[in-house]
Short mmCIF file of C-alpha atoms in Angstrom, two decimals:
data_model
loop_
_atom_site.label_atom_id
_atom_site.label_comp_id
_atom_site.label_asym_id
_atom_site.label_seq_id
_atom_site.Cartn_x
_atom_site.Cartn_y
_atom_site.Cartn_z
CA UNK A 574 16.04 11.46 2.32
CA UNK A 575 15.78 7.69 2.68
CA UNK A 576 18.02 4.89 1.42
CA UNK A 577 18.45 1.10 1.57
CA UNK A 578 21.10 -1.43 0.61
CA UNK A 579 20.85 -5.23 0.82
CA UNK A 580 23.43 -7.99 0.31
CA UNK A 581 21.82 -11.17 -1.02
CA UNK A 582 24.80 -13.37 -0.14
CA UNK A 583 24.81 -12.83 3.61
CA UNK A 584 21.21 -11.55 3.79
CA UNK A 585 22.37 -8.33 5.41
CA UNK A 586 20.76 -4.92 5.03
CA UNK A 587 21.20 -1.34 6.16
CA UNK A 588 18.97 1.70 5.77
CA UNK A 589 18.45 5.33 6.76
CA UNK A 590 15.30 7.44 6.92
CA UNK A 591 14.36 11.08 7.37
CA UNK A 592 17.89 12.46 6.99
CA UNK A 593 18.65 15.86 5.46
CA UNK A 594 22.38 16.53 5.74
CA UNK A 595 23.96 13.47 4.09
CA UNK A 596 25.51 13.92 0.67
CA UNK A 597 25.12 10.19 -0.08
CA UNK A 598 22.58 8.47 2.20
CA UNK A 599 23.25 5.05 0.65
CA UNK A 600 26.84 5.20 1.94
CA UNK A 601 25.52 5.45 5.48
CA UNK A 602 23.12 2.59 4.73
CA UNK A 603 26.13 0.45 3.80
CA UNK A 604 27.98 1.54 6.94
CA UNK A 605 24.98 0.52 9.06
CA UNK A 606 24.87 -2.86 7.30
CA UNK A 607 28.59 -3.57 7.68
CA UNK A 608 29.53 -1.87 10.95
CA UNK A 609 26.48 -2.02 13.26
CA UNK A 610 23.99 -4.54 14.61
CA UNK A 611 21.05 -2.53 13.27
CA UNK A 612 19.14 -2.42 9.99
CA UNK A 613 17.57 1.08 10.05
CA UNK A 614 18.47 4.40 11.66
CA UNK A 615 16.52 7.63 11.19
CA UNK A 616 16.78 11.37 11.70
CA UNK A 617 19.39 12.94 13.94
CA UNK A 618 20.63 9.57 15.24
CA UNK A 619 21.53 8.54 11.70
CA UNK A 620 23.21 11.87 11.01
CA UNK A 621 25.30 11.58 14.20
CA UNK A 622 26.48 8.17 13.06
CA UNK A 623 27.41 9.66 9.68
CA UNK A 624 29.56 12.23 11.47
CA UNK A 625 31.26 9.47 13.47
CA UNK A 626 31.84 7.46 10.28
CA UNK A 627 33.46 10.44 8.56
CA UNK A 628 30.90 10.57 5.75
CA UNK A 629 30.29 13.76 3.78
CA UNK A 630 27.71 16.11 5.30
CA UNK A 631 26.28 19.13 3.48
CA UNK A 632 23.95 22.06 4.01
CA UNK A 633 20.46 20.77 3.12
CA UNK A 634 19.89 23.77 0.84
CA UNK A 635 22.62 22.50 -1.50
CA UNK A 636 20.52 19.39 -2.19
CA UNK A 637 17.53 21.36 -3.50
CA UNK A 638 17.58 21.77 -7.28
CA UNK A 639 15.56 24.43 -9.13
CA UNK A 640 13.42 21.63 -10.56
CA UNK A 641 12.68 20.26 -7.09
CA UNK A 642 11.75 23.72 -5.82
CA UNK A 643 9.43 24.23 -8.79
CA UNK A 644 7.80 20.87 -8.11
CA UNK A 645 7.35 21.76 -4.43
CA UNK A 646 5.69 25.06 -5.34
CA UNK A 647 3.45 23.37 -7.93
CA UNK A 648 2.17 20.23 -6.21
CA UNK A 649 0.58 19.42 -2.89
CA UNK A 650 0.92 15.83 -1.62
CA UNK A 651 -2.26 14.43 -3.17
CA UNK A 652 -1.56 16.25 -6.44
CA UNK A 653 1.93 14.78 -6.45
CA UNK A 654 0.54 11.26 -6.00
CA UNK A 655 -1.92 11.56 -8.86
CA UNK A 656 0.34 13.51 -11.21
CA UNK A 657 3.81 12.11 -10.61
CA UNK A 658 2.79 8.53 -9.82
CA UNK A 659 -0.30 8.05 -11.98
CA UNK A 660 -0.88 5.05 -14.15
CA UNK A 661 -0.54 5.42 -17.89
CA UNK A 662 -3.08 7.76 -19.42
CA UNK A 663 -4.42 8.22 -22.90
CA UNK A 664 -2.28 10.65 -24.88
CA UNK A 665 -4.86 13.45 -24.73
CA UNK A 666 -5.24 13.10 -20.94
CA UNK A 667 -1.56 13.39 -20.09
CA UNK A 668 -0.35 16.27 -17.95
CA UNK A 669 3.19 17.63 -17.96
CA UNK A 670 5.15 16.51 -14.92
CA UNK A 671 8.68 17.00 -13.66
CA UNK A 672 9.30 13.50 -12.40
CA UNK A 673 10.91 12.38 -9.15
CA UNK A 674 14.29 11.55 -7.76
CA UNK A 675 14.40 7.90 -6.69
CA UNK A 676 17.52 6.08 -7.87
CA UNK A 677 17.88 2.30 -7.71
CA UNK A 678 20.44 -0.32 -8.63
CA UNK A 679 20.50 -4.12 -8.81
CA UNK A 680 23.61 -6.17 -9.54
CA UNK A 681 24.82 -9.73 -10.04
CA UNK A 682 28.57 -10.40 -9.84
CA UNK A 683 30.73 -13.12 -11.41
CA UNK A 684 30.46 -15.26 -8.26
CA UNK A 685 26.67 -15.27 -8.31
CA UNK A 686 26.08 -12.78 -5.51
CA UNK A 687 23.30 -10.23 -5.86
CA UNK A 688 22.74 -6.85 -4.23
CA UNK A 689 20.17 -4.08 -4.40
CA UNK A 690 20.18 -0.43 -3.37
CA UNK A 691 17.58 2.34 -3.50
CA UNK A 692 17.81 6.02 -2.54
CA UNK A 693 15.23 8.83 -2.63
CA UNK A 694 14.36 12.32 -1.55
CA UNK A 695 10.75 11.24 -1.03
CA UNK A 696 7.51 12.49 -2.53
CA UNK A 697 6.67 16.17 -2.92
CA UNK A 698 4.41 17.65 -0.23
CA UNK A 699 5.02 14.93 2.35
CA UNK A 700 4.50 15.62 6.06
CA UNK A 701 7.62 16.37 8.14
CA UNK A 702 8.99 13.08 9.48
CA UNK A 703 7.33 10.95 6.81
CA UNK A 704 9.33 7.86 5.82
CA UNK A 705 8.37 6.11 2.61
CA UNK A 706 8.96 2.68 1.17
CA UNK A 707 12.59 3.10 0.13
CA UNK A 708 14.37 2.17 3.41
CA UNK A 709 12.04 -0.74 4.20
CA UNK A 710 13.28 -4.24 3.35
CA UNK A 711 10.79 -5.91 1.03
CA UNK A 712 9.27 -2.61 -0.08
CA UNK A 713 12.07 -0.43 -1.47
CA UNK A 714 14.29 -3.39 -2.33
CA UNK A 715 15.26 -6.99 -1.63
CA UNK A 716 18.13 -9.35 -2.45
CA UNK A 717 18.62 -13.10 -2.03
CA UNK A 718 21.35 -15.08 -3.81
CA UNK A 719 19.02 -18.06 -4.17
CA UNK A 720 16.43 -16.01 -6.08
CA UNK A 721 17.58 -12.59 -7.31
CA UNK A 722 17.18 -8.93 -6.39
CA UNK A 723 14.79 -6.02 -6.90
CA UNK A 724 14.77 -2.23 -6.50
CA UNK A 725 11.51 -0.27 -6.65
CA UNK A 726 10.17 3.23 -7.20
CA UNK A 727 6.74 4.85 -7.24
CA UNK A 728 4.04 5.79 -4.73
CA UNK A 729 5.65 4.93 -1.42
CA UNK A 730 2.55 4.21 0.63
CA UNK A 731 1.25 1.76 -1.99
CA UNK A 732 4.67 0.11 -2.31
CA UNK A 733 4.93 -0.26 1.47
CA UNK A 734 1.51 -1.82 1.86
CA UNK A 735 2.00 -4.19 -1.07
CA UNK A 736 5.64 -5.07 -0.23
CA UNK A 737 6.33 -4.56 -3.93
CA UNK A 738 9.95 -5.76 -3.96
CA UNK A 739 9.25 -8.92 -1.97
CA UNK A 740 6.10 -9.58 -3.98
CA UNK A 741 8.27 -9.76 -7.12
CA UNK A 742 10.88 -11.89 -5.33
CA UNK A 743 8.24 -14.44 -4.30
CA UNK A 744 7.06 -14.72 -7.89
CA UNK A 745 10.60 -15.33 -9.14
CA UNK A 746 11.05 -17.95 -6.42
CA UNK A 747 7.92 -19.66 -7.71
CA UNK A 748 9.39 -19.85 -11.21
CA UNK A 749 8.34 -16.65 -12.97
CA UNK A 750 10.93 -14.89 -15.13
CA UNK A 751 11.82 -11.35 -13.94
CA UNK A 752 9.51 -9.61 -16.41
CA UNK A 753 6.47 -11.68 -15.47
CA UNK A 754 7.27 -11.35 -11.77
CA UNK A 755 7.53 -7.58 -12.03
CA UNK A 756 4.30 -7.22 -13.99
CA UNK A 757 2.37 -9.42 -11.56
CA UNK A 758 3.71 -7.49 -8.55
CA UNK A 759 2.71 -4.16 -10.12
CA UNK A 760 -0.73 -5.48 -11.06
CA UNK A 761 -1.29 -6.70 -7.51
CA UNK A 762 -0.29 -3.31 -6.09
CA UNK A 763 -2.57 -1.46 -8.49
CA UNK A 764 -5.59 -3.67 -7.88
CA UNK A 765 -5.29 -3.66 -4.08
CA UNK A 766 -3.94 -0.17 -3.35
CA UNK A 767 -4.34 1.86 -6.55
CA UNK A 768 -0.70 2.94 -6.73
CA UNK A 769 1.66 3.02 -9.70
CA UNK A 770 5.39 2.38 -9.72
CA UNK A 771 8.27 0.53 -11.29
CA UNK A 772 10.88 -2.16 -10.65
CA UNK A 773 14.26 -3.27 -11.88
CA UNK A 774 14.93 -6.98 -11.34
CA UNK A 775 17.63 -9.61 -11.85
CA UNK A 776 17.24 -13.32 -11.15
CA UNK A 777 20.04 -15.62 -10.04
CA UNK A 778 20.65 -16.68 -13.67
CA UNK A 779 21.41 -13.13 -14.77
CA UNK A 780 18.13 -12.46 -16.57
CA UNK A 781 16.96 -8.89 -15.93
CA UNK A 782 13.79 -6.91 -16.50
CA UNK A 783 12.46 -3.37 -16.21
CA UNK A 784 8.74 -3.02 -15.59
CA UNK A 785 6.70 0.06 -14.69
CA UNK A 786 3.09 1.21 -14.59
CA UNK A 787 3.87 4.94 -14.53
CA UNK A 788 3.99 7.06 -17.70
CA UNK A 789 7.74 6.54 -18.02
CA UNK A 790 10.83 5.45 -16.07
CA UNK A 791 14.46 6.07 -16.97
CA UNK A 792 16.67 2.97 -16.79
CA UNK A 793 19.93 1.51 -18.03
CA UNK A 794 21.48 -1.97 -17.85
CA UNK A 795 24.93 -3.36 -18.60
CA UNK A 796 25.58 -7.04 -19.28
CA UNK A 797 29.02 -7.90 -20.61
CA UNK A 798 29.81 -5.36 -23.33
CA UNK A 799 26.16 -4.50 -24.04
CA UNK A 800 24.46 -1.35 -22.75
CA UNK A 801 20.68 -1.05 -22.94
CA UNK A 802 18.54 1.89 -21.83
CA UNK A 803 15.14 3.48 -22.15
CA UNK A 804 12.57 5.80 -20.64
CA UNK A 805 9.27 5.27 -22.50
CA UNK A 806 7.21 2.05 -22.34
CA UNK A 807 8.70 -0.67 -24.58
CA UNK A 808 11.67 1.56 -25.51
CA UNK A 809 15.04 -0.21 -25.63
CA UNK A 810 18.17 1.51 -26.96
CA UNK A 811 21.16 -0.80 -27.40
CA UNK A 812 24.83 -0.15 -28.00
CA UNK A 813 28.17 -1.88 -27.44
CA UNK A 814 30.64 -0.55 -24.91
CA UNK A 815 34.31 -1.33 -24.34
CA UNK A 816 35.15 -3.62 -21.44
#
């Protein structure tokens, strides 16, 4: 598993990669950001720090769901890339897929500070020791109070090479609204590297966007007392919630 967290106020970040015994890898990412001089720890070194920090450790087998096992038995790495992270297909060409397990969050608080976090189990069929985009600043996420913040998901190798999160940040810095910035970043990644993915973005003014080039992406956003969510392209469900 890999995870990243970034604080846009102090421009701090922490991340973990290639861990298998942490119940919540993002908690160790935050510990690294707040309590160490480092930005990324991997493997056994990261797990030893988790023990020292008193974070919850679990048997790796408890983190494997039946759906994940089915996916592992169904797809090899290249099949996973083309099936789980394909661009949008015509209706008749679509294949059933299980999905993937990346979770991301972006936030803007009342004082104007932004933060981003991303956590993943990685892509099915990966080589042992493979680290994807998620724990890499600028790829799996980015946050800067002067601009906004981004969390990404999708084909990790394409996201890493295109610096998808930072690509969107640069476009917001140049004046694009979050939606336009996200679309341009995804288009650049697709044209240069052929990968598909998605982003959630907030700019410093509180405008947010959800953009993705995959078949679907589950998302939800809360602003004030309004909850919005969706999973299909252009789907937005809206309802009021109590404060």
